[in-house]
Amino acid sequence: MCKAVMDLKQEGREEGIEIGIEQGIEQGIEQGEENILNLYSWLIENGRDTEARDIMKKENSSLRKKLYDEYANTVK
């Protein structure tokens, strides 16, 4: 194979990797947003309005993690 073809193949691979990473990040963000909404709804349904409001605050990531673990164990 000539060098020009090999260079094009490498460039294509690199572009594919970049696209894959971007898509993975977008899917991760979408999944995270869905998880937060599910947790929020679950808290509201269970009369835990204050915690539902608190998880929406950016600074409460440890609370979100703790409550999401509780939610995940409950809905299994």
Tab-separated table of C-alpha atoms in Angstrom, residues 7-17:
chain	number	residue	atom	x	y	z
A	7	ASP	CA	-1.924	8.190	5.761
A	8	LEU	CA	-5.576	8.546	4.697
A	9	LYS	CA	-6.522	5.367	6.539
A	10	GLN	CA	-4.778	6.627	9.690
A	11	GLU	CA	-6.513	9.990	9.381
A	12	GLY	CA	-9.853	8.204	9.008
A	13	ARG	CA	-9.173	6.122	12.119
A	14	GLU	CA	-8.313	9.231	14.119
A	15	GLU	CA	-11.469	10.992	12.935
A	16	GLY	CA	-13.512	7.921	13.826
A	17	ILE	CA	-12.026	7.863	17.305
